[in-house]
Coordinates of C-alpha atoms in Angstrom, one line a residue:
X1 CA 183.6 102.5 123.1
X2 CA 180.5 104.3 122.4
X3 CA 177.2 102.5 122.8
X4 CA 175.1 102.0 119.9
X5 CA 171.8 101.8 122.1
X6 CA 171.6 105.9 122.3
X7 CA 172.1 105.8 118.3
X8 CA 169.1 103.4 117.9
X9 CA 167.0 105.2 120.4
X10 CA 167.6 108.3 118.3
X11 CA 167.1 106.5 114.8
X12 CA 163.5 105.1 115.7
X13 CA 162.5 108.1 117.3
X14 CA 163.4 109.9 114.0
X15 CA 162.0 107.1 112.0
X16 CA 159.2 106.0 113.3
X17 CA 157.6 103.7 110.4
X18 CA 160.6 102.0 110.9
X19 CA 159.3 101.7 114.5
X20 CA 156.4 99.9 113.4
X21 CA 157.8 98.1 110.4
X22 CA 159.7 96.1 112.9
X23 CA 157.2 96.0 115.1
X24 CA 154.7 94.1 112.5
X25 CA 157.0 92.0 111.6
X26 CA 157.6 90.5 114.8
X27 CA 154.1 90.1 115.7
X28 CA 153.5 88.6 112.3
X29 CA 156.3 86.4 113.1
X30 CA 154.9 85.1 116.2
X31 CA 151.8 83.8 114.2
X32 CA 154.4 82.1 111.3
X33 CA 155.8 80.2 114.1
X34 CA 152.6 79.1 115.2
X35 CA 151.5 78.1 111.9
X36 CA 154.6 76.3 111.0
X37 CA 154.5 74.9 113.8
X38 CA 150.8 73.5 113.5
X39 CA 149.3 75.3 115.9
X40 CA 145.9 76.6 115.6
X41 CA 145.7 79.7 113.4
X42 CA 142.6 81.5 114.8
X43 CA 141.4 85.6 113.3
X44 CA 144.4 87.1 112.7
X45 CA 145.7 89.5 114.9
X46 CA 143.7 92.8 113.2
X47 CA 140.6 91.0 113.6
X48 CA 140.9 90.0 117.4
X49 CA 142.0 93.7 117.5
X50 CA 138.8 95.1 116.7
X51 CA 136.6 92.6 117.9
X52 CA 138.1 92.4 121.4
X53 CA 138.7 88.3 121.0
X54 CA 142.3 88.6 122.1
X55 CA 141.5 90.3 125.6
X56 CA 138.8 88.3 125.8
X57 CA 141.0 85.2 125.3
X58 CA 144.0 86.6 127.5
X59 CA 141.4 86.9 130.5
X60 CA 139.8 83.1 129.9
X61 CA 143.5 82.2 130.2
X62 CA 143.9 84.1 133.3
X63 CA 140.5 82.6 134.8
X64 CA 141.9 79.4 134.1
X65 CA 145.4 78.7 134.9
X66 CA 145.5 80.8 138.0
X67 CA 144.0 81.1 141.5
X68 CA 141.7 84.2 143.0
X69 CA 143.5 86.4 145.0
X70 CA 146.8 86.1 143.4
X71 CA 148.2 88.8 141.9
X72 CA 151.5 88.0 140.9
X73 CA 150.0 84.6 139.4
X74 CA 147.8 86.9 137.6
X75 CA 151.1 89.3 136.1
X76 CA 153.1 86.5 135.4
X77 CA 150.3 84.7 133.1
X78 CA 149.4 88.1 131.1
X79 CA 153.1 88.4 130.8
X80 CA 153.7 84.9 129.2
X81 CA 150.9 85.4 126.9
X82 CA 152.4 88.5 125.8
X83 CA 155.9 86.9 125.5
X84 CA 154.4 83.8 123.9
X85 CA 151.4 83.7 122.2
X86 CA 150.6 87.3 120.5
X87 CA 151.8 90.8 121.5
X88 CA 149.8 92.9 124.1
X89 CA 149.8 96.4 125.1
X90 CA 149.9 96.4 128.2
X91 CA 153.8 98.1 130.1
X92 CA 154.6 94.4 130.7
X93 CA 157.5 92.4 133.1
X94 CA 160.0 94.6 132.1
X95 CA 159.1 98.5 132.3
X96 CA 156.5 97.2 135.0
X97 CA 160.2 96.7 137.3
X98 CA 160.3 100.8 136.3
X99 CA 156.9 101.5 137.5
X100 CA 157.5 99.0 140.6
X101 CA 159.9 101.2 141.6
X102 CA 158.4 104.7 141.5
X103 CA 155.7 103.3 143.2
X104 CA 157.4 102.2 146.2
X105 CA 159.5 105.2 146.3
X106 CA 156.4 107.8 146.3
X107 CA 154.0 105.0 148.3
X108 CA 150.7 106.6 147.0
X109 CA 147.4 106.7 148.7
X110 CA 145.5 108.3 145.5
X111 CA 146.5 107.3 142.3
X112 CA 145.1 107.7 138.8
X113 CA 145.8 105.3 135.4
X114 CA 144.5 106.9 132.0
X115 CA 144.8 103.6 129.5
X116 CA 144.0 100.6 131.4
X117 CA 143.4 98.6 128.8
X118 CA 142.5 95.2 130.4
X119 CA 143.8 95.7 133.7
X120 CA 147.3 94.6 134.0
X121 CA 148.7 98.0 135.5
X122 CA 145.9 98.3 137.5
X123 CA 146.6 94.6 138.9
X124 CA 150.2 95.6 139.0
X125 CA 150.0 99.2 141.0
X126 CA 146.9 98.3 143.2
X127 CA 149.1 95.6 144.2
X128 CA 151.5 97.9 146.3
X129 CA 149.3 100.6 147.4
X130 CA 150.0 100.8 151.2
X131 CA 146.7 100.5 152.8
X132 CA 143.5 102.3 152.3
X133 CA 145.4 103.3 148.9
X134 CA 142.7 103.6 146.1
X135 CA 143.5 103.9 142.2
X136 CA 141.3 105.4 139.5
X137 CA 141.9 103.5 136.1
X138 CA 140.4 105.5 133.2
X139 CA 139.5 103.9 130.5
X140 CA 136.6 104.5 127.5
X141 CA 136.7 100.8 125.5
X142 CA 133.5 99.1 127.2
X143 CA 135.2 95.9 126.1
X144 CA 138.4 96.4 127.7
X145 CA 136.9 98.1 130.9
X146 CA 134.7 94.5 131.0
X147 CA 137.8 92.5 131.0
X148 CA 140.3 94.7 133.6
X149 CA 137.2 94.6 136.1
X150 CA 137.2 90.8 135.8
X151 CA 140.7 90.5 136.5
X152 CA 141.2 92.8 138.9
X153 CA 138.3 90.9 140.8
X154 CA 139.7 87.8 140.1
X155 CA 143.1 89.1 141.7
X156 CA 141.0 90.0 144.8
X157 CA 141.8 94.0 144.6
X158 CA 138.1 95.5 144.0
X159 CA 138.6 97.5 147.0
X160 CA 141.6 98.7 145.9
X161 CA 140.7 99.6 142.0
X162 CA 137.7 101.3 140.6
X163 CA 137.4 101.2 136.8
X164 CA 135.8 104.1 134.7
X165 CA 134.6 103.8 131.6
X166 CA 135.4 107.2 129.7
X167 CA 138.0 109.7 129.3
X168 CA 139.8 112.1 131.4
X169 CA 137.0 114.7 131.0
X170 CA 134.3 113.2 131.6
X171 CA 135.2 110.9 134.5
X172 CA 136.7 114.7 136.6
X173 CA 133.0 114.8 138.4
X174 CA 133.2 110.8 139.0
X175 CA 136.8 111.3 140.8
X176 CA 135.7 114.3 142.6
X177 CA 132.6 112.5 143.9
X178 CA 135.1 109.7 145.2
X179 CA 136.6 112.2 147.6
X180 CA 139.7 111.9 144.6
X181 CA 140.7 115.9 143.9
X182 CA 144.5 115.3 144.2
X183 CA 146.5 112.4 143.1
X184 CA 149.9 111.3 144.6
X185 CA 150.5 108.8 141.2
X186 CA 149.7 108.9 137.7
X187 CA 149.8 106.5 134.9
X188 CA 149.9 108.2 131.3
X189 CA 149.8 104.8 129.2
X190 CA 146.6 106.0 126.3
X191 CA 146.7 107.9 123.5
X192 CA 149.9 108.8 122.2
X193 CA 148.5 112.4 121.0
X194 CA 146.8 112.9 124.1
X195 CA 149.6 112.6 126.7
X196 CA 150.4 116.4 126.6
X197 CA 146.5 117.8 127.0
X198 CA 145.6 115.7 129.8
X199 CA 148.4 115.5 131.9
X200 CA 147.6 119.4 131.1
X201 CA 144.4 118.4 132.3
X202 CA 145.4 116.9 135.2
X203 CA 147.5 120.6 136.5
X204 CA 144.8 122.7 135.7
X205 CA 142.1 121.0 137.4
X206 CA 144.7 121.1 140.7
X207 CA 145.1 117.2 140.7
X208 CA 148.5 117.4 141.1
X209 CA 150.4 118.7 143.9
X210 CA 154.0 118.9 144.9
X211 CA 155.2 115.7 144.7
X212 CA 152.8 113.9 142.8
X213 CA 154.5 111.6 140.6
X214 CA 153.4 111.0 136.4
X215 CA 154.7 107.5 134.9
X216 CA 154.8 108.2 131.3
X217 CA 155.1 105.0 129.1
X218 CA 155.4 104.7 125.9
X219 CA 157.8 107.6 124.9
X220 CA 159.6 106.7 122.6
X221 CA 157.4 103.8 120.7
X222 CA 155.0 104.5 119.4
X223 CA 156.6 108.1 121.2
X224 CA 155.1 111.3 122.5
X225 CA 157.3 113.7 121.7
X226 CA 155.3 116.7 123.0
X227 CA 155.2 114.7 126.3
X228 CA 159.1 114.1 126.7
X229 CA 159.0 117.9 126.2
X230 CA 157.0 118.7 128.6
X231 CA 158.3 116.9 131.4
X232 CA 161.6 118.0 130.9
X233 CA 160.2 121.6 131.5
X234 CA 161.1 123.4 134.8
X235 CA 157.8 122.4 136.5
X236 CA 159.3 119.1 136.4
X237 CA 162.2 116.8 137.9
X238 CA 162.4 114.2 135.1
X239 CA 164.2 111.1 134.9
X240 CA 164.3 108.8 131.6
X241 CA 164.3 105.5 131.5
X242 CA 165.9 103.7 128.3
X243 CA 164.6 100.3 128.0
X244 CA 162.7 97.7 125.0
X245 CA 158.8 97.7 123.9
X246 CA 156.4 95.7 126.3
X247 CA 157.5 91.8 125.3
X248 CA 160.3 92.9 122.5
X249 CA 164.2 92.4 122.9
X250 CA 164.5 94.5 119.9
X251 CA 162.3 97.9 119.6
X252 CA 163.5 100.7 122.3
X253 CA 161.0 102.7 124.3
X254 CA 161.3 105.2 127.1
X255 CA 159.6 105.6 130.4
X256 CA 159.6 108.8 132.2
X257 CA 159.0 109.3 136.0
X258 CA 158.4 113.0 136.6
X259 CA 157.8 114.6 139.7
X260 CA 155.7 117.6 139.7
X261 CA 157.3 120.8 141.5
X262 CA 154.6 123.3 140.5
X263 CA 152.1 124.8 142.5
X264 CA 149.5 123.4 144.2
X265 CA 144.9 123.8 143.4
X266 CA 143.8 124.7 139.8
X267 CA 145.6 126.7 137.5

C-alpha cells in the first residue's frame, strides 16, 4: 500500500496557499472554540501579532506557572500554550525531539540560532550544551529579543545564551568579538527567503567547518525551497525529516539536519 503522507507533502509544497488556507483556519478555529465556549475573546490574533501582546502574554504565563531554573517546566508550558490557547512559531514538542537529537549526536560547544523569536529554541538547545557550551541567538524584533532574554533568565541559562538584537550581518563583528568565528551548530528557523543567503553567509565568512551541523526548520511550511536545494548539494550530507507544523496534527513540514563537508576559513 502506498502512503498517502509523501502525496500530501508533495501537494502543499506545490500549493502553498493551500498551506496557509488550512493553516488560518485552524488558528481561527482555536479562537471559535474559545468563544463558543465563553472564554475571554481578547485582540484577535493579527493584532497581538503586531503588537507583540501574544509573546508578551505567553512569557507572563511562563513567569507564572513555573519555577526558575527549570527548563523543561519552561518547554512544556510554551508548548501547552501553543497546543491550547493560540498557535506559536516557535519548532515546538514535536520537531524540537528532531533537533534534540542532532544536538546530542554533534554535542556543540559553539552554536548559532538565526530566528529566536521568544526564546524557546534557545531554552531548548542551551539546555544540552555540554559544558562551557555557548549559543548565539540572532534575532532583530526588539520585542521578541525582550521576551527570549526573560525566559531564558528565568530558565537559569544566561551563561549559556547570549541574545542579539539584529540580523546575521550585522551581528558578524559582535560574534567575532565573543571569541565565536566557527560554529559546531546552527539553527536556520527566520525568514523563509533568507535561508539560502545566510546560511551562504555563514560559509563564506568561514563559520562553518567540517562537521558543523545546520538545523533547517520550516522547509516545507511555509517552505524554502531554495534551501532544501541547497543542502542536498554535494557540500552537504542531508537527511530530511518528514513530520507536522509546530502544534498541528494536520499541516506537513520538513526539517533538515545537514552536515557541512566543505572546506574549512572563508570562501
Amino acid at each position: 500500500m502506498i502512503s498517502s503522507k509523501p502525496l500530501l507533502a508533495s501537494l502543499l509544497n506545490e500549493v502553498p496557499l493551500l498551506q496557509y488556507f488550512v493553516h488560518w483556519v485552524l488558528r481561527r478555529s482555536m479562537a471559535l472554540r474559545r468563544f463558543l465556549s465563553g472564554g475571554p475573546r481578547g485582540p484577535s490574533p493579527m493584532q497581538q501579532q503586531y503588537s507583540g501582546q501574544k509573546e508578551q502574554n505567553v512569557l507572563d504565563m511562563v513567569l507564572r506557572t513555573t519555577p526558575p531554573g527549570n527548563p523543561e517546566a519552561v518547554l512544556d508550558a510554551i508548548d501547552n500554550y501553543g497546543w491550547n490557547c493560540d498557535f506559536l512559531m516557535n519548532i515546538g514538542d514535536r520537531k524540537g525531539a528532531i533537533l534534540d537529537q542532532a544536538l546530542q549526536k554533534r554535542q556543540p560547544q559553539v552554536a548559532i540560532e538565526l530566528g529566536g523569536y521568544i526564546g524557546y529554541s534557545a531554552v531548548r538547545i542551551a539546555s544540552q550544551l555540554p559544558p562551557g557550551g555557548k549559543l548565539y541567538s540572532i534575532d532583530p524584533n526588539e520585542s521578541h529579543v525582550r521576551v527570549a532574554r526573560s525566559l531564558v533568565q528565568h530558565a537559569g541559562l544566561s551563561d549559556k545564551v547570549e541574545v542579539i538584537q539584529g540580523i546575521l550581518e550585522t551581528s558578524i563583528q559582535v560574534l567575532h568579538q565573543r571569541g565565536a568565528h566557527t560554529v559546531d551548530f546552527a539553527l536556520i528557523d527566520h525568514v523563509k527567503h533568507l535561508y539560502v543567503k545566510d546560511l551562504l553567509v555563514l560559509q563564506k565568512n568561514g563559520f562553518l567547518k567540517k562537521g558543523s551541523v545546520v538545523v533547517g526548520d520550516n522547509v516545507l511550511t511555509p517552505g524554502s525551497p531554495e534551501f532544501r536545494k541547497h543542502v542536498q548539494s554535494d557540500e552537504y550530507t542531508t537527511v530530511e525529516h518528514l513530520t507536522n507544523l509546530e502544534y498541528s496534527n494536520y499541516i506537513l513540514d520538513i526539517v533538515t539536519v545537514s552536515k557541512y563537508k566543505g572546506r574549512e576559513g572563508p570562501q
